Amino acid sequence: MAEEDVVLEVRDLRMRYGTTDVLTGVDFVARPGEVVALLGPNGAGKTTTIEILEGFRMRSAGEVSVLGVDPAHGDENWRARLGVVLQSWRDHGRWRVRELLEHLGLYYAPYSTTRIRRPWDVDELIRVVGLTEHADKKINRLSGGQRRRLDVAIGIVGRPELLFLDEPTAGFDPEARREFHDLVHRLADEDTTILLTTHDLDEAEKLADRLLILAGGTIIADGSAEELARRMSTEAEVKWTVDGQRFVHSTHDATGFVRELFGKHDTAIADLEVRRASLEDVYMAMVRQFESGRTDAAVRQFAEVTR
Ligand code: ADP
């Protein structure tokens, strides 16, 4: 694939820690401006995958290209094109918000070639992450949510082409979360490609164009929330009341069922509700199906060994 069409390309990525295989063949791509959410149970290998893409961890095998470069050999110029939101910068507690961001912005200045977009103006950056009122505060005086916003500001200060966000809104209140989502949409509109991990499936659905589910060392699902729901052909739940009595029914064809219901009861129907499967339902169904498949395979293997 041409470099301009794909920002991230991962082929048969494998990672082994000691004798444990954590990634056994991960494949995916991300295109410019795409927001991709990497989901999966704890311990599935999400952080490992992201750290390999960031160039912080050496892979065991497979091909990886990040902005056209193998991260195992990425130089400073390449690194300046990436944004990484790490956990809080605890060792900078005595710095003030504006001071730190101005300082970090300077690191990007030598890399501001035509390839690199203009770094953020510090005050604008502080405003978009919602820290204007706290710009002159020392970092160790910020609340947990404010620190996380600062982490995001640090991650995007060089206006990266590709941004990695690991659990970006952990500890945010609903308002901060909403503002952060607006910021992600804005960055994506400016053609920043974003790979994020989150345990909040509602957030994944709101932010991501595509969802990847990592389980058992591979990507078991790759698609939009609607595509994944269609693939699982999950049922919708229909609730209604007739003569004060409440009914619930699960069906693949909610529209047909509701049509029939009205045919039968007409105006007697009240409080009609149709709830489609949420991404959480689909995700749980996929991971469970995968795990039960794996259990079946293990049982078969055990049966063969003990035969
Ligand atoms: P996730 O981010 O999906 O929760 P991780 O990538 O953090 O998963 O971890 C995947 C697995 O690899 C876990 O079982 C974890 O214990 C193991 N692991 C992670 N880092 C190391 C390491 N440096 N050495 C050995 N095992 C590790």
Tab-separated table of C-alpha atoms and ligand atoms in Angstrom:
chain	number	residue	atom	x	y	z
A	1	MET	CA	0.000	0.000	0.000
A	2	ALA	CA	1.254	3.541	-0.709
A	3	GLU	CA	2.531	5.373	2.351
A	4	GLU	CA	0.081	8.265	1.930
A	5	ASP	CA	-2.893	5.852	2.093
A	6	VAL	CA	-1.878	4.134	5.274
A	7	VAL	CA	-0.502	5.542	8.474
A	8	LEU	CA	-0.207	2.289	10.382
A	9	GLU	CA	0.311	-1.142	8.943
A	10	VAL	CA	0.729	-4.206	11.126
A	11	ARG	CA	1.238	-7.684	9.648
A	12	ASP	CA	1.507	-10.882	11.674
A	13	LEU	CA	2.830	-9.037	14.715
A	14	ARG	CA	4.028	-11.415	17.422
A	15	MET	CA	5.254	-10.805	20.936
A	16	ARG	CA	6.549	-13.311	23.427
A	17	TYR	CA	7.494	-12.496	27.011
A	18	GLY	CA	9.725	-15.320	28.283
A	19	THR	CA	7.764	-18.399	27.320
A	20	THR	CA	4.384	-16.651	27.099
A	21	ASP	CA	3.010	-15.677	23.692
A	22	VAL	CA	0.986	-12.520	24.179
A	23	LEU	CA	0.539	-11.535	20.518
A	24	THR	CA	0.292	-14.453	18.108
A	25	GLY	CA	-0.380	-12.683	14.806
A	26	VAL	CA	-1.927	-9.221	14.874
A	27	ASP	CA	-2.937	-7.627	11.553
A	28	PHE	CA	-4.498	-4.241	10.919
A	29	VAL	CA	-4.088	-0.942	9.107
A	30	ALA	CA	-5.124	2.637	9.867
A	31	ARG	CA	-5.599	5.354	7.250
A	32	PRO	CA	-5.086	9.128	7.549
A	33	GLY	CA	-7.628	10.818	9.789
A	34	GLU	CA	-9.096	7.540	11.034
A	35	VAL	CA	-9.903	7.106	14.718
A	36	VAL	CA	-9.346	3.475	15.646
A	37	ALA	CA	-10.154	2.015	19.060
A	38	LEU	CA	-8.240	-1.015	20.258
A	39	LEU	CA	-10.440	-2.955	22.665
A	40	GLY	CA	-9.947	-6.189	24.532
A	41	PRO	CA	-9.949	-7.795	27.969
A	42	ASN	CA	-7.264	-6.902	30.527
A	43	GLY	CA	-4.005	-8.605	29.665
A	44	ALA	CA	-4.952	-9.077	25.991
A	45	GLY	CA	-1.866	-7.159	24.872
A	46	LYS	CA	-3.240	-3.699	23.986
A	47	THR	CA	-0.491	-1.786	25.791
A	48	THR	CA	2.136	-4.147	24.385
A	49	THR	CA	0.843	-3.488	20.848
A	50	ILE	CA	0.806	0.277	21.321
A	51	GLU	CA	4.277	0.296	22.883
A	52	ILE	CA	5.638	-1.643	19.883
A	53	LEU	CA	4.044	0.868	17.491
A	54	GLU	CA	5.473	3.760	19.516
A	55	GLY	CA	8.949	2.218	19.289
A	56	PHE	CA	9.186	1.752	23.067
A	57	ARG	CA	9.205	-2.052	22.900
A	58	MET	CA	10.908	-4.469	20.498
A	59	ARG	CA	8.606	-7.017	18.874
A	60	SER	CA	9.421	-10.715	18.602
A	61	ALA	CA	8.323	-10.999	14.951
A	62	GLY	CA	6.136	-9.528	12.229
A	63	GLU	CA	6.104	-6.421	10.076
A	64	VAL	CA	5.192	-3.011	11.409
A	65	SER	CA	5.133	0.303	9.581
A	66	VAL	CA	4.268	3.541	11.359
A	67	LEU	CA	4.193	6.625	9.110
A	68	GLY	CA	6.197	4.556	6.645
A	69	VAL	CA	8.945	3.727	9.162
A	70	ASP	CA	9.706	0.570	11.140
A	71	PRO	CA	9.373	1.782	14.756
A	72	ALA	CA	12.325	-0.399	15.769
A	73	HIS	CA	14.458	2.007	13.702
A	74	GLY	CA	12.550	5.273	14.152
A	75	ASP	CA	14.716	8.403	14.513
A	76	GLU	CA	13.990	11.731	16.226
A	77	ASN	CA	12.439	13.109	13.077
A	78	TRP	CA	9.974	10.231	12.974
A	79	ARG	CA	9.285	10.500	16.703
A	80	ALA	CA	8.424	14.200	16.308
A	81	ARG	CA	5.549	13.177	14.006
A	82	LEU	CA	3.968	11.031	16.750
A	83	GLY	CA	2.015	12.081	19.796
A	84	VAL	CA	1.896	9.840	22.817
A	85	VAL	CA	-0.328	10.326	25.840
A	86	LEU	CA	1.421	8.562	28.665
A	87	GLN	CA	0.299	8.311	32.241
A	88	SER	CA	0.662	11.495	34.305
A	89	TRP	CA	3.897	13.451	34.327
A	90	ARG	CA	4.352	13.099	38.075
A	91	ASP	CA	7.975	14.231	38.075
A	92	HIS	CA	7.128	17.694	36.746
A	93	GLY	CA	4.998	18.705	39.744
A	94	ARG	CA	6.816	21.977	40.342
A	95	TRP	CA	6.412	23.222	36.780
A	96	ARG	CA	3.499	25.435	35.865
A	97	VAL	CA	1.138	24.303	33.108
A	98	ARG	CA	2.031	27.002	30.541
A	99	GLU	CA	5.757	26.774	31.348
A	100	LEU	CA	5.881	23.027	30.746
A	101	LEU	CA	3.920	23.190	27.489
A	102	GLU	CA	6.040	26.064	26.173
A	103	HIS	CA	9.163	24.130	27.058
A	104	LEU	CA	7.985	20.904	25.409
A	105	GLY	CA	6.847	22.815	22.315
A	106	LEU	CA	10.456	23.917	21.793
A	107	TYR	CA	11.503	20.317	21.228
A	108	TYR	CA	9.375	20.232	18.101
A	109	ALA	CA	10.707	23.463	16.604
A	110	PRO	CA	13.774	21.855	14.929
A	111	TYR	CA	11.475	19.298	13.305
A	112	SER	CA	9.015	21.820	11.912
A	113	THR	CA	9.813	20.916	8.323
A	114	THR	CA	7.149	20.896	5.636
A	115	ARG	CA	6.147	17.390	6.735
A	116	ILE	CA	5.344	18.480	10.257
A	117	ARG	CA	2.336	20.644	10.862
A	118	ARG	CA	2.803	23.928	12.700
A	119	PRO	CA	3.037	23.218	16.463
A	120	TRP	CA	0.173	24.485	18.610
A	121	ASP	CA	0.167	27.982	19.924
A	122	VAL	CA	0.484	27.330	23.673
A	123	ASP	CA	-2.484	29.435	24.753
A	124	GLU	CA	-4.725	27.891	22.117
A	125	LEU	CA	-3.606	24.432	23.191
A	126	ILE	CA	-4.316	25.252	26.831
A	127	ARG	CA	-7.761	26.487	25.806
A	128	VAL	CA	-8.719	23.424	23.746
A	129	VAL	CA	-7.852	21.081	26.604
A	130	GLY	CA	-9.829	23.300	29.012
A	131	LEU	CA	-6.961	24.436	31.240
A	132	THR	CA	-7.056	28.210	30.639
A	133	GLU	CA	-7.978	28.972	34.253
A	134	HIS	CA	-5.181	26.732	35.467
A	135	ALA	CA	-2.429	27.776	33.059
A	136	ASP	CA	-0.317	29.368	35.787
A	137	LYS	CA	-0.888	26.677	38.378
A	138	LYS	CA	1.804	24.284	39.461
A	139	ILE	CA	1.191	20.821	38.108
A	140	ASN	CA	1.099	19.242	41.560
A	141	ARG	CA	-1.863	21.519	42.407
A	142	LEU	CA	-4.045	20.188	39.582
A	143	SER	CA	-6.909	17.752	40.177
A	144	GLY	CA	-6.744	14.259	38.670
A	145	GLY	CA	-8.944	15.239	35.705
A	146	GLN	CA	-6.953	18.441	35.093
A	147	ARG	CA	-3.714	16.449	35.079
A	148	ARG	CA	-5.121	14.070	32.523
A	149	ARG	CA	-6.034	17.051	30.308
A	150	LEU	CA	-2.456	18.209	30.684
A	151	ASP	CA	-1.277	14.730	29.621
A	152	VAL	CA	-3.370	15.111	26.478
A	153	ALA	CA	-1.931	18.594	25.853
A	154	ILE	CA	1.593	17.171	26.216
A	155	GLY	CA	0.706	14.418	23.748
A	156	ILE	CA	-0.494	16.814	21.060
A	157	VAL	CA	1.813	19.809	21.635
A	158	GLY	CA	3.813	19.005	18.456
A	159	ARG	CA	0.580	18.658	16.429
A	160	PRO	CA	1.303	15.014	15.614
A	161	GLU	CA	0.189	13.202	12.468
A	162	LEU	CA	-0.481	10.096	14.545
A	163	LEU	CA	-1.652	10.157	18.142
A	164	PHE	CA	-1.673	7.263	20.605
A	165	LEU	CA	-4.119	7.602	23.471
A	166	ASP	CA	-3.970	4.924	26.156
A	167	GLU	CA	-7.093	5.142	28.362
A	168	PRO	CA	-7.313	8.900	27.773
A	169	THR	CA	-10.369	9.725	29.859
A	170	ALA	CA	-9.767	7.547	32.911
A	171	GLY	CA	-10.735	9.752	35.875
A	172	PHE	CA	-12.599	12.411	33.817
A	173	ASP	CA	-15.951	13.731	34.974
A	174	PRO	CA	-18.753	13.678	32.353
A	175	GLU	CA	-18.158	17.293	31.305
A	176	ALA	CA	-14.413	16.817	30.868
A	177	ARG	CA	-15.143	13.629	28.928
A	178	ARG	CA	-17.523	15.466	26.587
A	179	GLU	CA	-14.933	18.229	25.994
A	180	PHE	CA	-12.266	15.641	25.364
A	181	HIS	CA	-14.467	13.900	22.800
A	182	ASP	CA	-14.923	17.238	21.006
A	183	LEU	CA	-11.152	17.619	20.955
A	184	VAL	CA	-10.646	14.146	19.452
A	185	HIS	CA	-13.200	14.934	16.728
A	186	ARG	CA	-11.422	18.207	16.023
A	187	LEU	CA	-8.033	16.485	15.744
A	188	ALA	CA	-9.515	13.847	13.438
A	189	ASP	CA	-11.056	16.600	11.283
A	190	GLU	CA	-7.538	18.023	10.915
A	191	ASP	CA	-6.476	14.598	9.608
A	192	THR	CA	-4.724	13.383	12.733
A	193	THR	CA	-4.868	9.601	12.848
A	194	ILE	CA	-5.689	8.354	16.337
A	195	LEU	CA	-5.251	4.944	17.927
A	196	LEU	CA	-6.846	4.752	21.329
A	197	THR	CA	-7.480	2.133	23.962
A	198	THR	CA	-10.404	2.442	26.320
A	199	HIS	CA	-12.500	0.277	28.598
A	200	ASP	CA	-15.423	2.603	28.042
A	201	LEU	CA	-17.307	1.067	25.116
A	202	ASP	CA	-19.685	3.974	24.941
A	203	GLU	CA	-16.655	6.206	24.416
A	204	ALA	CA	-15.237	3.838	21.777
A	205	GLU	CA	-18.529	3.942	19.894
A	206	LYS	CA	-18.712	7.754	20.052
A	207	LEU	CA	-15.118	8.353	18.975
A	208	ALA	CA	-13.949	5.562	16.738
A	209	ASP	CA	-14.559	5.038	13.030
A	210	ARG	CA	-13.294	1.509	13.490
A	211	LEU	CA	-13.042	-0.888	16.382
A	212	LEU	CA	-10.456	-3.621	16.761
A	213	ILE	CA	-11.036	-6.329	19.340
A	214	LEU	CA	-7.866	-8.012	20.539
A	215	ALA	CA	-8.281	-11.378	22.275
A	216	GLY	CA	-6.146	-14.493	22.498
A	217	GLY	CA	-3.249	-12.711	20.793
A	218	THR	CA	-5.069	-11.784	17.553
A	219	ILE	CA	-7.630	-9.307	16.270
A	220	ILE	CA	-10.918	-11.213	16.484
A	221	ALA	CA	-13.010	-8.360	15.057
A	222	ASP	CA	-12.301	-5.280	12.921
A	223	GLY	CA	-15.048	-2.931	11.761
A	224	SER	CA	-17.428	-0.121	12.653
A	225	ALA	CA	-19.818	-0.615	15.593
A	226	GLU	CA	-22.660	-1.271	13.103
A	227	GLU	CA	-20.613	-3.812	11.173
A	228	LEU	CA	-19.726	-5.700	14.336
A	229	ALA	CA	-23.364	-5.652	15.486
A	230	ARG	CA	-24.469	-7.001	12.091
A	231	ARG	CA	-21.859	-9.734	12.191
A	232	MET	CA	-23.096	-10.915	15.587
A	233	SER	CA	-26.709	-10.542	14.379
A	234	THR	CA	-27.590	-9.516	17.888
A	235	GLU	CA	-31.220	-9.235	18.867
A	236	ALA	CA	-33.076	-6.056	19.726
A	237	GLU	CA	-35.237	-5.860	22.824
A	238	VAL	CA	-38.828	-4.650	22.409
A	239	LYS	CA	-40.795	-3.522	25.470
A	240	TRP	CA	-44.441	-2.461	25.538
A	241	THR	CA	-47.495	-2.245	27.771
A	242	VAL	CA	-51.042	-3.465	27.078
A	243	ASP	CA	-53.780	-2.820	29.644
A	244	GLY	CA	-51.204	-1.879	32.237
A	245	GLN	CA	-49.271	-5.121	31.762
A	246	ARG	CA	-45.584	-4.867	30.771
A	247	PHE	CA	-44.107	-7.173	28.078
A	248	VAL	CA	-40.571	-7.765	26.803
A	249	HIS	CA	-39.526	-9.650	23.671
A	250	SER	CA	-36.138	-10.176	21.977
A	251	THR	CA	-36.046	-10.355	18.187
A	252	HIS	CA	-33.743	-10.066	15.156
A	253	ASP	CA	-36.487	-8.223	13.279
A	254	ALA	CA	-37.704	-5.433	15.547
A	255	THR	CA	-39.547	-3.576	12.768
A	256	GLY	CA	-41.493	-6.672	11.651
A	257	PHE	CA	-42.304	-7.585	15.227
A	258	VAL	CA	-43.587	-4.103	16.062
A	259	ARG	CA	-45.706	-4.097	12.893
A	260	GLU	CA	-47.313	-7.383	13.966
A	261	LEU	CA	-47.806	-6.081	17.471
A	262	PHE	CA	-49.722	-3.057	16.217
A	263	GLY	CA	-51.712	-5.330	13.884
A	264	LYS	CA	-52.810	-7.320	16.907
A	265	HIS	CA	-53.317	-4.669	19.600
A	266	ASP	CA	-53.459	-1.363	17.703
A	267	THR	CA	-54.111	1.577	20.037
A	268	ALA	CA	-53.970	-0.581	23.172
A	269	ILE	CA	-50.155	-0.484	22.943
A	270	ALA	CA	-48.424	2.011	25.199
A	271	ASP	CA	-44.859	2.785	26.346
A	272	LEU	CA	-43.250	1.160	23.301
A	273	GLU	CA	-39.449	0.943	23.483
A	274	VAL	CA	-37.001	-0.692	21.077
A	275	ARG	CA	-33.461	-1.118	22.324
A	276	ARG	CA	-30.835	-2.237	19.838
A	277	ALA	CA	-27.822	-4.133	21.128
A	278	SER	CA	-25.253	-1.719	22.500
A	279	LEU	CA	-21.614	-2.007	21.538
A	280	GLU	CA	-21.110	-3.444	25.013
A	281	ASP	CA	-23.565	-6.295	24.258
A	282	VAL	CA	-21.824	-6.984	20.944
A	283	TYR	CA	-18.369	-6.816	22.503
A	284	MET	CA	-19.328	-9.169	25.348
A	285	ALA	CA	-20.935	-11.598	22.886
A	286	MET	CA	-17.818	-11.599	20.677
A	287	VAL	CA	-15.346	-12.083	23.497
A	288	ARG	CA	-17.532	-14.810	25.062
A	289	GLN	CA	-17.948	-16.576	21.740
A	290	PHE	CA	-14.203	-16.405	21.189
A	291	GLU	CA	-13.450	-17.678	24.691
A	292	SER	CA	-15.940	-20.537	24.488
A	293	GLY	CA	-14.472	-21.489	21.083
A	294	ARG	CA	-11.079	-21.527	22.695
A	295	THR	CA	-12.369	-23.645	25.586
A	296	ASP	CA	-13.916	-26.098	23.104
A	297	ALA	CA	-10.592	-26.292	21.266
A	298	ALA	CA	-8.729	-26.847	24.558
A	299	VAL	CA	-11.177	-29.587	25.565
A	300	ARG	CA	-10.727	-31.273	22.165
A	301	GLN	CA	-6.965	-31.019	22.486
A	302	PHE	CA	-7.107	-32.407	26.036
A	303	ALA	CA	-9.348	-35.244	24.857
A	304	GLU	CA	-6.848	-36.059	22.096
A	305	VAL	CA	-3.903	-36.016	24.510
A	306	THR	CA	-5.656	-38.253	27.044
A	307	ARG	CA	-7.160	-40.609	24.493
B	1	ADP	P1	-3.483	-4.974	28.155
B	1	ADP	O1	-2.934	-3.620	27.873
B	1	ADP	O2	-4.386	-5.478	27.072
B	1	ADP	O3	-4.128	-5.093	29.504
B	1	ADP	P2	-0.681	-5.768	28.301
B	1	ADP	O4	-0.073	-5.503	26.973
B	1	ADP	O5	-0.405	-4.789	29.392
B	1	ADP	O6	-2.248	-6.015	28.135
B	1	ADP	O7	-0.207	-7.187	28.809
B	1	ADP	C1	-0.399	-8.372	28.079
B	1	ADP	C2	0.226	-9.546	28.818
B	1	ADP	O8	1.635	-9.436	28.772
B	1	ADP	C3	-0.167	-9.610	30.275
B	1	ADP	O9	-0.339	-10.971	30.623
B	1	ADP	C4	1.042	-9.036	30.980
B	1	ADP	O10	1.183	-9.606	32.254
B	1	ADP	C5	2.189	-9.455	30.079
B	1	ADP	N1	3.292	-8.479	30.111
B	1	ADP	C6	3.231	-7.175	29.834
B	1	ADP	N2	4.443	-6.590	29.923
B	1	ADP	C7	5.312	-7.582	30.267
B	1	ADP	C8	6.722	-7.631	30.513
B	1	ADP	N3	7.495	-6.553	30.409
B	1	ADP	N4	7.243	-8.830	30.833
B	1	ADP	C9	6.484	-9.928	30.928
B	1	ADP	N5	5.165	-9.956	30.717
B	1	ADP	C10	4.569	-8.800	30.390
